[in-house]
Coordinates of C-alpha atoms and ligand atoms in Angstrom, one line a residue:
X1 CA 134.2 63.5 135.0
X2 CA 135.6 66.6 136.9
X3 CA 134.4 68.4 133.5
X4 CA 131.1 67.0 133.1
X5 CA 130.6 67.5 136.9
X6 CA 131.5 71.5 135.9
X7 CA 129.2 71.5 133.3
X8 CA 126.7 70.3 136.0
X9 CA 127.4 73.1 138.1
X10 CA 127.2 75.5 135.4
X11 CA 123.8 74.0 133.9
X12 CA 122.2 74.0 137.3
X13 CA 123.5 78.0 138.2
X14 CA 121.8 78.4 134.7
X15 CA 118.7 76.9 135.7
X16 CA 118.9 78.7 138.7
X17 CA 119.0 82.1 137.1
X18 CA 116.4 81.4 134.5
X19 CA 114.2 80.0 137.2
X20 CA 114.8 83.6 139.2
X21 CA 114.2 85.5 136.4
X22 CA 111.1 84.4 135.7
X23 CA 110.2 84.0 139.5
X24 CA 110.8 87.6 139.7
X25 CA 108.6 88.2 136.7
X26 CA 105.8 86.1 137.6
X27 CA 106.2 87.7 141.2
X28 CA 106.2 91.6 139.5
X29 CA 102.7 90.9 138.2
X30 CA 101.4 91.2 141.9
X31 CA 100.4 94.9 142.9
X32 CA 103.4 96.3 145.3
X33 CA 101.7 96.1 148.3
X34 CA 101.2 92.1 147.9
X35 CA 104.8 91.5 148.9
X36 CA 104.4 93.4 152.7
X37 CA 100.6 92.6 153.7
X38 CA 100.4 90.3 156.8
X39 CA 98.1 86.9 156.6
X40 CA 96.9 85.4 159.7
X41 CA 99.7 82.9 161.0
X42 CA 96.9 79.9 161.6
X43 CA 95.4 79.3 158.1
X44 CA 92.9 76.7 157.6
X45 CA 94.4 73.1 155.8
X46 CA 93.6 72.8 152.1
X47 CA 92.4 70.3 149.7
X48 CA 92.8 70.9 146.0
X49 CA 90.6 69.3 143.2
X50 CA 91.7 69.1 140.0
X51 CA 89.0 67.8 137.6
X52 CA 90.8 67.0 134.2
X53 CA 89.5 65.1 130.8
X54 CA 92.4 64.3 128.5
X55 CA 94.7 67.0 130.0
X56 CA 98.2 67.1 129.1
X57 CA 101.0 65.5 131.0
X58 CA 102.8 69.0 131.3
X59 CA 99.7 71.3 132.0
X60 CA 98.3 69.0 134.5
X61 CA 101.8 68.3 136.3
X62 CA 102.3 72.3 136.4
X63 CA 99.2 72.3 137.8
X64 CA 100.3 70.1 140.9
X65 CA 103.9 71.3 141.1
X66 CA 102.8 74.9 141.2
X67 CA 100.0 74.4 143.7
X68 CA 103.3 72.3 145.5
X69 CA 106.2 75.1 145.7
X70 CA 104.2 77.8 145.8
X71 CA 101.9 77.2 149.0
X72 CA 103.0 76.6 152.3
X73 CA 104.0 73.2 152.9
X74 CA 101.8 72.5 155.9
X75 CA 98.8 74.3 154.4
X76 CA 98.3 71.2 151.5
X77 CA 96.9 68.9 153.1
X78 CA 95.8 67.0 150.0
X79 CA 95.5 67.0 146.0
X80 CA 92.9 65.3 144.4
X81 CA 93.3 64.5 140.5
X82 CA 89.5 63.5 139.1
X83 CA 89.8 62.0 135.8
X84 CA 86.8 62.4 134.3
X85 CA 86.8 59.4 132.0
X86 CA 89.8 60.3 129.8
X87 CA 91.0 58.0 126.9
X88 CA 94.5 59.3 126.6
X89 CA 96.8 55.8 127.7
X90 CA 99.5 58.0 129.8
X91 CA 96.5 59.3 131.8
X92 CA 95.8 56.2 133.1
X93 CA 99.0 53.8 134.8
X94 CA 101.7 56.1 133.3
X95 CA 100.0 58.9 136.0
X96 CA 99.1 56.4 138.1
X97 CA 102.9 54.8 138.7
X98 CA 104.5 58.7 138.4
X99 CA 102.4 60.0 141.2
X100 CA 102.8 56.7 143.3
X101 CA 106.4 57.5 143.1
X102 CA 107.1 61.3 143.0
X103 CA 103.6 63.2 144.6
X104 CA 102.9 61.9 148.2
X105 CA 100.2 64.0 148.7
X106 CA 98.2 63.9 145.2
X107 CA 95.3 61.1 145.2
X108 CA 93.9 60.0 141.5
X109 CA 89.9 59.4 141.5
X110 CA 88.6 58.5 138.0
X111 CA 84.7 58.3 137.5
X112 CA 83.6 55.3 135.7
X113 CA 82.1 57.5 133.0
X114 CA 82.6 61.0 131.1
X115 CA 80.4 62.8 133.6
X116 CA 81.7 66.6 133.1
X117 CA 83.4 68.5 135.5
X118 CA 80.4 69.3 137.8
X119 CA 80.3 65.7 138.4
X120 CA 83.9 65.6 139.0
X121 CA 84.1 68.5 140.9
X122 CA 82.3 67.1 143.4
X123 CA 83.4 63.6 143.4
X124 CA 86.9 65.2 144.1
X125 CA 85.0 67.5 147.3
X126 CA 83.3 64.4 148.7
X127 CA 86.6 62.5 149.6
X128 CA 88.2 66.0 150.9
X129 CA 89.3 66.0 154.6
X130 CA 90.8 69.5 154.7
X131 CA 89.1 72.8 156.2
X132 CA 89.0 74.7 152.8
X133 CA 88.1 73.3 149.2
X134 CA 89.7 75.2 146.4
X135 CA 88.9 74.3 143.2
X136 CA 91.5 74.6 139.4
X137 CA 91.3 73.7 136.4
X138 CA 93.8 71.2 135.6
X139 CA 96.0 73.5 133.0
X140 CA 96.9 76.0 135.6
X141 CA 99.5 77.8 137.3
X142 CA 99.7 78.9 141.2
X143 CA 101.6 81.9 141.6
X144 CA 103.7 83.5 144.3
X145 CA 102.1 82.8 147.3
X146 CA 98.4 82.6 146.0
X147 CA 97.1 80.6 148.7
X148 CA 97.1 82.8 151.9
X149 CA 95.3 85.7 149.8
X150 CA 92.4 82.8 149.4
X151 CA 92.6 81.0 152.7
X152 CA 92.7 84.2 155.2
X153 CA 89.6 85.9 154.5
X154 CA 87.7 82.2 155.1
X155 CA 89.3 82.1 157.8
X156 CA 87.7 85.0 159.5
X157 CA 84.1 83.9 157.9
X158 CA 83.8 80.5 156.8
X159 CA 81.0 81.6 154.4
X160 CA 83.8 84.3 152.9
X161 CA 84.2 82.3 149.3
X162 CA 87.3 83.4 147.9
X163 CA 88.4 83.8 143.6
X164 CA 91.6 84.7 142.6
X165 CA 92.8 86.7 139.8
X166 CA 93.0 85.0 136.5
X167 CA 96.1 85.2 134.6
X168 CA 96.9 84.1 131.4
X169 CA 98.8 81.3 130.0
X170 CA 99.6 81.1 126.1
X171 CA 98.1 78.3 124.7
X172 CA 101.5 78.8 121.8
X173 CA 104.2 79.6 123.6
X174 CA 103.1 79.0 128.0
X175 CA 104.4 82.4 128.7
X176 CA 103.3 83.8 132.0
X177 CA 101.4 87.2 131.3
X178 CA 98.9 89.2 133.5
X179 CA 95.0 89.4 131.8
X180 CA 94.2 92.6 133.5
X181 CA 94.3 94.7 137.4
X182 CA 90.7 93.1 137.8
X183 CA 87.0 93.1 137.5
X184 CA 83.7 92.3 138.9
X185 CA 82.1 88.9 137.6
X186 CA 78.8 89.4 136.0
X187 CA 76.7 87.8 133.0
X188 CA 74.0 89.5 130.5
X189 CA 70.7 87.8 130.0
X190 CA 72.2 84.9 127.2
X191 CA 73.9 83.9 130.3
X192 CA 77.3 85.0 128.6
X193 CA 79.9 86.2 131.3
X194 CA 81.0 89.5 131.3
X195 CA 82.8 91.9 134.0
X196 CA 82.0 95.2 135.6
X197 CA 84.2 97.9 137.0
X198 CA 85.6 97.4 140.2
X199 CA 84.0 100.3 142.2
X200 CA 85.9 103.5 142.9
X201 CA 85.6 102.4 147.1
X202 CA 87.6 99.4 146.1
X203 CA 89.8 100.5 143.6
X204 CA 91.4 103.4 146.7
X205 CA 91.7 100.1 148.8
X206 CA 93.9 97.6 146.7
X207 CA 95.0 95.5 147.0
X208 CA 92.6 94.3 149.9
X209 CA 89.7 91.9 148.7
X210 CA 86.5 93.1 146.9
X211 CA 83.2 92.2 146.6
X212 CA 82.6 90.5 143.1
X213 CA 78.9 89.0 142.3
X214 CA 79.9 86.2 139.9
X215 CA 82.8 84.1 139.9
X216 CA 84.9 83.4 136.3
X217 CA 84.8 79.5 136.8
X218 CA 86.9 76.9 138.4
X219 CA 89.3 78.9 140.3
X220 CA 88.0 79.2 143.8
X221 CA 88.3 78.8 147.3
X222 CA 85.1 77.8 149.7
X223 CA 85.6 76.5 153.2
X224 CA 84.3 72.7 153.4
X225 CA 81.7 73.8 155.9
X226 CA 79.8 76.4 153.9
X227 CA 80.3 74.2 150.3
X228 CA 78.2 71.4 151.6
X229 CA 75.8 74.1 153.6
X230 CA 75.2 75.1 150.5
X231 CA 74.6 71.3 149.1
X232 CA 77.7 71.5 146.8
X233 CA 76.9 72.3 143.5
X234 CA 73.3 71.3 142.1
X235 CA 74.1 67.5 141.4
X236 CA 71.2 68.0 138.6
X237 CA 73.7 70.0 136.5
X238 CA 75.0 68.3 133.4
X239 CA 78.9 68.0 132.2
X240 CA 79.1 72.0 132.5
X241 CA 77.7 75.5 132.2
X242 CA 76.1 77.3 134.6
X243 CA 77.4 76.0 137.5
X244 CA 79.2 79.0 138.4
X245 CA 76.3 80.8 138.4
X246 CA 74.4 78.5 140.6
X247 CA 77.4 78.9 143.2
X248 CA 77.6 82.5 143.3
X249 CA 73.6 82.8 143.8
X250 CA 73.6 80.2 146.1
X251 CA 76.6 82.1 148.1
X252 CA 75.1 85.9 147.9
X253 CA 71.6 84.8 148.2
X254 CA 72.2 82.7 151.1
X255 CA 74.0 84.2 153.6
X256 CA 77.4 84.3 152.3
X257 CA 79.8 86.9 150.3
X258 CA 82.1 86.4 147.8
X259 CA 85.7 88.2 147.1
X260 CA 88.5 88.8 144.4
X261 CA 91.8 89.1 145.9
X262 CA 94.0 91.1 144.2
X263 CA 97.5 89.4 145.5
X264 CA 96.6 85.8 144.9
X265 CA 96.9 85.1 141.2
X266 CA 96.5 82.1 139.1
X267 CA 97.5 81.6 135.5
X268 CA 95.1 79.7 133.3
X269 CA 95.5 78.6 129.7
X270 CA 92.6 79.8 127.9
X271 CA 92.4 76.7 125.2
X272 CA 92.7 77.1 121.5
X273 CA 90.7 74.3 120.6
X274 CA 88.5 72.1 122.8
X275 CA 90.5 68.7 122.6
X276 CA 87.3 66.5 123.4
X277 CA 84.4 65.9 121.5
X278 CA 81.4 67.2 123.2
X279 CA 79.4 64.1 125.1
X280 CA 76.2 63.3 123.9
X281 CA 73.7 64.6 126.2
X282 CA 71.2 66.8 124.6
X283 CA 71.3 70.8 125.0
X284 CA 72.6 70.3 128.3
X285 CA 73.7 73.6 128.9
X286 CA 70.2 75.2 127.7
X287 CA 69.0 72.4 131.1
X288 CA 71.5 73.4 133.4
X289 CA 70.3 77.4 132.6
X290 CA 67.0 76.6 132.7
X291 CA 67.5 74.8 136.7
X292 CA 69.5 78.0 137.1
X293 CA 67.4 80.3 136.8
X294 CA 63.9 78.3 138.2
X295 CA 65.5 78.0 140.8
X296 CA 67.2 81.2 141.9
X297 CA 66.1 83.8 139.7
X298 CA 62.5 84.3 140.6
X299 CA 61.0 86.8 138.1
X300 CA 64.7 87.6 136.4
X301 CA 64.3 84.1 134.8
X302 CA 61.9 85.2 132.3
X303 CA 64.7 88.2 131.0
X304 CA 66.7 85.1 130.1
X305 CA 64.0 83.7 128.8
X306 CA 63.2 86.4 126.5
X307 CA 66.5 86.4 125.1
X308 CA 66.8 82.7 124.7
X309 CA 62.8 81.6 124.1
X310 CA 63.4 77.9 123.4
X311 CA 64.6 77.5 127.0
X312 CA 61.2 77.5 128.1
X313 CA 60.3 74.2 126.3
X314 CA 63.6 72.7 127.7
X315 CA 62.9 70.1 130.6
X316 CA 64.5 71.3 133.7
X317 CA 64.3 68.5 135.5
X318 CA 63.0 67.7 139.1
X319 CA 63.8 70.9 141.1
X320 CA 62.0 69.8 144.4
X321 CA 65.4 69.4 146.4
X322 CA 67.0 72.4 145.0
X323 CA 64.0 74.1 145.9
X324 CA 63.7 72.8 149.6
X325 CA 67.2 73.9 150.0
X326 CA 66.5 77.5 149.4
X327 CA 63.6 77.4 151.7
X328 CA 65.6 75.4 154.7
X329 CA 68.3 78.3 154.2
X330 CA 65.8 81.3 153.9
X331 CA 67.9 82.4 151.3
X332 CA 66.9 85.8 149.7
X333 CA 65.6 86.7 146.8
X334 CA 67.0 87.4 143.4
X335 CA 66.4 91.0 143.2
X336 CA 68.1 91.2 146.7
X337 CA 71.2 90.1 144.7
X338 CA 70.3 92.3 141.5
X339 CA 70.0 95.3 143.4
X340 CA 72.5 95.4 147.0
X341 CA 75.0 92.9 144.7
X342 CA 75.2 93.1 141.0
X343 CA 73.4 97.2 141.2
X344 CA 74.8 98.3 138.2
X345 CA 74.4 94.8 136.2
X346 CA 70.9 95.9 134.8
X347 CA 72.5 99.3 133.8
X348 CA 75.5 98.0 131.4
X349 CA 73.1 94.9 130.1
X350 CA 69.9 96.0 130.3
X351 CA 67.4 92.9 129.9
X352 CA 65.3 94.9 127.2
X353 CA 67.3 97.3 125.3
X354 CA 65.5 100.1 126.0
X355 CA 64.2 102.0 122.6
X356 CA 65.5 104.4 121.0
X357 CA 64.7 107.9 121.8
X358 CA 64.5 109.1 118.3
X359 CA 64.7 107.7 114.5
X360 CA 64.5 108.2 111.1
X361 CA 65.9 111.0 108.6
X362 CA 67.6 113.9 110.2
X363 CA 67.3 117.2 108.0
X364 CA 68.4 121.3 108.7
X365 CA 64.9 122.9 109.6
X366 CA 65.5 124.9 106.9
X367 CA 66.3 122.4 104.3
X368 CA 64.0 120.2 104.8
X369 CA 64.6 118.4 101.6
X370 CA 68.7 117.2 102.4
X371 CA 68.8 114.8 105.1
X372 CA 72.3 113.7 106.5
X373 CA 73.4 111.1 104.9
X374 CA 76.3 108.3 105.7
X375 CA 77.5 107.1 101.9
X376 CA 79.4 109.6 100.4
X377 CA 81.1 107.1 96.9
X378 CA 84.9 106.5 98.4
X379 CA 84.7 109.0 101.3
X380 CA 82.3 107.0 103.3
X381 CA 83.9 108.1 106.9
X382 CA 82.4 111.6 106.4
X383 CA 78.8 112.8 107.0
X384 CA 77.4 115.0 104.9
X385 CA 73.8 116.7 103.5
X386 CA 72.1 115.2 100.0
X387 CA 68.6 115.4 98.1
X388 CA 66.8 112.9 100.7
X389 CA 66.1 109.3 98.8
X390 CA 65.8 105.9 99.5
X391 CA 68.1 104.4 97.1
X392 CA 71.1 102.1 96.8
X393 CA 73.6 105.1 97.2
X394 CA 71.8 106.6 99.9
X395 CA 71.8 105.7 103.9
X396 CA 69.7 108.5 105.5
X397 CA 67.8 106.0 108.0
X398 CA 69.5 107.0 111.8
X399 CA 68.9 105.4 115.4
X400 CA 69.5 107.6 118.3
X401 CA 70.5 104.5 120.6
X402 CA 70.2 103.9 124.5
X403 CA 73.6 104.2 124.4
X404 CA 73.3 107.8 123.2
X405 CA 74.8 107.5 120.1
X406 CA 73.3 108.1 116.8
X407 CA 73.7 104.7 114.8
X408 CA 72.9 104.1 111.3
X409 CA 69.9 101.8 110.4
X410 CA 71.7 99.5 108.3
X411 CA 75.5 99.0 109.6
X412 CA 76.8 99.3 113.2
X413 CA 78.2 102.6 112.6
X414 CA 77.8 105.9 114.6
X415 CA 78.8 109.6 114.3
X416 CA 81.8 109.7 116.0
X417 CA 84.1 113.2 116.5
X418 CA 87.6 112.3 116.6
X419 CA 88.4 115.7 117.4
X420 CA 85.9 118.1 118.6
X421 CA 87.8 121.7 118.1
X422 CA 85.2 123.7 116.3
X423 CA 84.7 123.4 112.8
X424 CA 85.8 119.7 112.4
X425 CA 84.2 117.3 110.6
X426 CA 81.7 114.6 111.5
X427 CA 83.0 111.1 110.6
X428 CA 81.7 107.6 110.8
X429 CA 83.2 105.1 113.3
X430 CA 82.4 102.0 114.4
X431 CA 80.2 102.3 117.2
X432 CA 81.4 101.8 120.9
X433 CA 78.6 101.4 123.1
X434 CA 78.8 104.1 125.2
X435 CA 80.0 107.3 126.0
X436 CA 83.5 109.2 125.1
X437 CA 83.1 111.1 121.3
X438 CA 80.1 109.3 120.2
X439 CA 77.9 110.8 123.2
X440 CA 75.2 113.1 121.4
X441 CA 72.1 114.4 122.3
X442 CA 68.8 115.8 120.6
X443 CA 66.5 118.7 121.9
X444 CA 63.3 118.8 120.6
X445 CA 62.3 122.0 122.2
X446 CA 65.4 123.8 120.5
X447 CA 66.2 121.9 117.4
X448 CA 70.2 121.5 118.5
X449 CA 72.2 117.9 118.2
X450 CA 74.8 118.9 120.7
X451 CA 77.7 117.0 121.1
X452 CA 79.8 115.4 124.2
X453 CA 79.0 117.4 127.3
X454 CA 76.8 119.8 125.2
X455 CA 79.1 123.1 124.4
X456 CA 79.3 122.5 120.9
X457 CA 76.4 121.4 118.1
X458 CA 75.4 120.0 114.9
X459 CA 75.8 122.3 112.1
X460 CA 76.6 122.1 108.4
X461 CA 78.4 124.6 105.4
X462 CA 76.2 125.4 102.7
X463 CA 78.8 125.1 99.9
X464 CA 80.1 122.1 100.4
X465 CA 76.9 120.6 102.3
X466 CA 79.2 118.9 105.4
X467 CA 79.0 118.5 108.7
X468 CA 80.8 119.8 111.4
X469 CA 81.1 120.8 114.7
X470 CA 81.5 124.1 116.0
X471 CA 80.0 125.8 119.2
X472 CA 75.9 125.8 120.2
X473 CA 74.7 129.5 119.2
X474 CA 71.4 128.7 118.0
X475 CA 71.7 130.1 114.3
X476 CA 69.3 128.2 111.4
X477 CA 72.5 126.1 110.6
X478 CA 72.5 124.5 114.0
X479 CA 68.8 123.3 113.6
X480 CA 67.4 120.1 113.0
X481 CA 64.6 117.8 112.5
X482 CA 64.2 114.4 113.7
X483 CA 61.3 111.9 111.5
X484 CA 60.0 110.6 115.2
X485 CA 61.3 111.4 118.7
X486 CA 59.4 109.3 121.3
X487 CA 58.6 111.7 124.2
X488 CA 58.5 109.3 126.7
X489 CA 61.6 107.9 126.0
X490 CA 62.9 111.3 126.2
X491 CA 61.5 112.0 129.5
X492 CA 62.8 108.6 130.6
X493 CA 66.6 109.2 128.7
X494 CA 68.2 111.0 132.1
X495 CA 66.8 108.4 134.6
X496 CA 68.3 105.4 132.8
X497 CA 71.8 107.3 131.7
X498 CA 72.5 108.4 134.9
X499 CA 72.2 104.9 136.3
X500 CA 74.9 104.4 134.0
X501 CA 77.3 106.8 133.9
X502 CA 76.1 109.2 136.9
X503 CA 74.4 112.2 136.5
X504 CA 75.0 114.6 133.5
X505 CA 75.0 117.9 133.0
X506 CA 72.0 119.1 131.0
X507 CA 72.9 119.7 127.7
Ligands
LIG1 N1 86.7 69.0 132.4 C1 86.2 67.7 132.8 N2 85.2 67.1 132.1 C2 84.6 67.7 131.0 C3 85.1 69.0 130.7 C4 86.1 69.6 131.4 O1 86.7 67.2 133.8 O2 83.7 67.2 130.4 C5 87.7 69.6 133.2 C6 88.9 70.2 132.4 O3 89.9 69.2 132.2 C7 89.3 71.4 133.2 C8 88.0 71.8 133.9 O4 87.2 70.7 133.9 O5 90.2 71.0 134.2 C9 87.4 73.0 133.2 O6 87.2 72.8 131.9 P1 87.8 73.7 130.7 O7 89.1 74.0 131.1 O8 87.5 73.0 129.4 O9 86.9 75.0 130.8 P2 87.3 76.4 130.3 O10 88.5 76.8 131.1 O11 87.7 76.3 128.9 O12 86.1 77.2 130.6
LIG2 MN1 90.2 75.8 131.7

């Protein structure tokens, strides 16, 4: 006994140590300054929904028990499990009987049919009693103290909505591990999320809150007040997709903001596989887009349109309420939002790609029969100057992109300059989008394809017939000719790059 009761003791100091170590680990993901900033000592009460379909016992229960330790006792007021139909068996009086018996303040609502989590989501907000909704996906993980981060800005403006950062949990092994220091939520026009820098302003100020146009997904927090101001989510949206959109509009465009916070952090297992078949509703995330954008985007709708055509024929639905709402709450329009909010949105995914300045063959003025050429037998990483053809062997067809690279016809490839001391070779990289040492630049009016920030150029050896870089000077070797430059789009080039990347120097 005595022994076992030492082995007790010697198990539970273990425990204890592990549980430290990885408190302090989880805790040393948090910028420095989280541990000392002050939060407001009267928060607002919370209530938690958790919408889950066929979770698993663990995930969901380290859901609950992280949202439990790790937030101030009094601030919980409630936790509201949806079950969104689920088939498992221990989902149903297994979970039932456990959290009779071990989770006062946890409350099970199942919908009577698999109705997505939009559905859920707001079955779960209708019974809430508390001043603040925050909303997680049922395979998360609260971290140290990510609840006041969320609750005090609301609490100085109810219509503050409040994301925190998302974390990651393996899917393999559940280890803990940051995603990144942050980012602004966006989307391009397929409606596919993406991220923006955070801005140079908010970057000097972490790790206060900053302004972030779209939110990820299910990790939020909204006071109670402003969710239902804002008519919840649109209770014409299907399963899911979408609906995050529809929020953030709805919050920006109608008198609200939304913020990241830096020091409140959430892990989220990003899944493998989705572990439900899909229901059987139609394309109901082309429908959910499609009420989207009718009814918040105004004239932005048709860039999504363009992208995805068969949207248009897609039946949105009746939109008369959704459109009475954003009447009653003189909510502003879209390109408000595109242009105070998501500014440099259009900039980093432009709705048309703009064209390209220039195409075709490229050739030395005074050779006008090589052109550069990007299929050199085994050496196909190096440029270099051949008899111009169109054959099998040959690639001589070049794009001078938007992104102000020079991109071959047929692969995504682009000139690329590993290393830009004079006389080094021009190689062939995978194309980055953007910037860095695939930045080049044509001038009609002098003939010169100057690299980078526009000290060096173009220019070739006659012997061996490839290309290099070396500095601009002018001479015939450093001239060049371009099948078809499009003036306008020339003219046009600074204006849209320094939207982008701010303004060049002329080179
Ligand atoms: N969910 C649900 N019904 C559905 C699909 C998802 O209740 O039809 C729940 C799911 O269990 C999770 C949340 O909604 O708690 C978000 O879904 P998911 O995690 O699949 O989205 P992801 O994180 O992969 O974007
Ligand atoms: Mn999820």
């Amino acid at each position: 006994m005595r022994h076992q009761l030492k082995n007790f003791y010697r198990m539970k100091m273990l425990y204890l140590m592990e549980h430290q170590n990885s408190y302090q680990k989880i805790q040393r993901y948090r910028h420095k300054k989280c541990q000392s900033k002050k939060y407001l000592a009267s928060l607002p009460t919370v209530s938690v929904v958790v919408p889950f379909h066929n979770e698993h016992w663990s995930t969901l229960l380290r859901t609950v028990y992280s949202v439990l330790n790790r937030s101030p006792e009094h601030l919980i007021k409630e936790i509201f499990l949806v079950d969104d139909a689920s088939t498992k068996d221990f989902l149903k009086k297994k979970l039932d009987d456990y959290v009779e018996k071990n989770l006062k303040k946890v409350k099970i609502v199942r919908v009577k049919e698999r109705s997505g989590l939009i559905t859920a989501r707001l079955a779960g907000a209708k019974l809430a009693t508390a001043d603040v909704l925050v909303f997680l996906d049922s395979h998360t993980e609260a971290n140290v103290n990510w609840l006041p981060p969320l609750l005090d800005p609301i609490a100085r403006n109810y219509r503050t909505v409040m994301c925190p950062f998302i974390d990651v949990v393996a899917h393999d092994t559940f280890e803990y591990r940051a995603q990144d220091e942050g980012a602004r939520g966006a989307f391009d026009w397929e409606f596919f999320y993406k991220r923006l820098p955070i801005l140079p302003k908010d970057l000097e100020n972490m790790p206060e809150p900053f302004e972030s146009p779209v939110m990820a997904g299910g990790l939020f927090a909204i006071s109670r007040r402003f969710f239902w101001e804002l008519g919840g989510y649109d209770p014409g949206l299907d399963i899911w997709g979408g609906e995050q959109y529809e929020l953030s509009f709805k919050v920006w465009q109608c008198g609200g903001r939304m913020l990241d916070a830096p020091c409140s952090r959430v892990g989220h297992i990003y899944r493998k596989f989705a572990p439900f078949p899909n229901p059987n509703h139609g394309d109901f995330i082309g429908k959910n887009y499609r009420r989207v954008a009718e009814v918040w985007m105004d004239e932005y709708a048709e860039y999504l349109y363009q992208h995805r055509s068969h949207y248009r024929r897609i039946d949105p639905g009746d939109l008369t309420e959704q459109k009475e709402l954003r009447k009653r709450l003189n909510c502003k329009p879209f390109r408000w939002f595109m242009t105070q909010v998501a500014f440099d949105l259009i900039g980093k995914y432009p709705p048309v790609e703009p064209e390209p300045f220039a195409k075709g063959t490229i050739r030395p003025e005074s050779h006008p029969q090589l052109c550069v050429d990007a299929r050199r037998g085994k050496q196909m990483d190096k440029l270099y100057l051949k008899s111009c053809m169109e054959d099998a062997q040959s690639e001589q067809q070049f794009i001078f992109t938007w992104h102000k690279d020079i991109r071959s016809k047929s692969r995504n490839i682009c000139w690329d300059l590993p290393d830009s001391t004079p006389l080094k070779p021009v190689v062939l990289y995978s194309c980055h989008l953007g910037g860095g040492n695939q930045l080049w630049r044509y001038r009609p009016d002098t003939k010169l394809l100057k690299h980078g920030d526009g000290a060096k150029c173009l220019d070739w050896n006659r012997e061996t017939r490839d290309l290099y870089i070396n500095w601009c000077d002018g001479s015939a070797t450093q001239r060049w000719t371009v099948d078809s430059v499009d003036q306008k789009m020339m003219a046009q080039w600074d204006k849209v790059m320094d939207r982008v990347t701010g303004p060049t120097n002329d080179y």
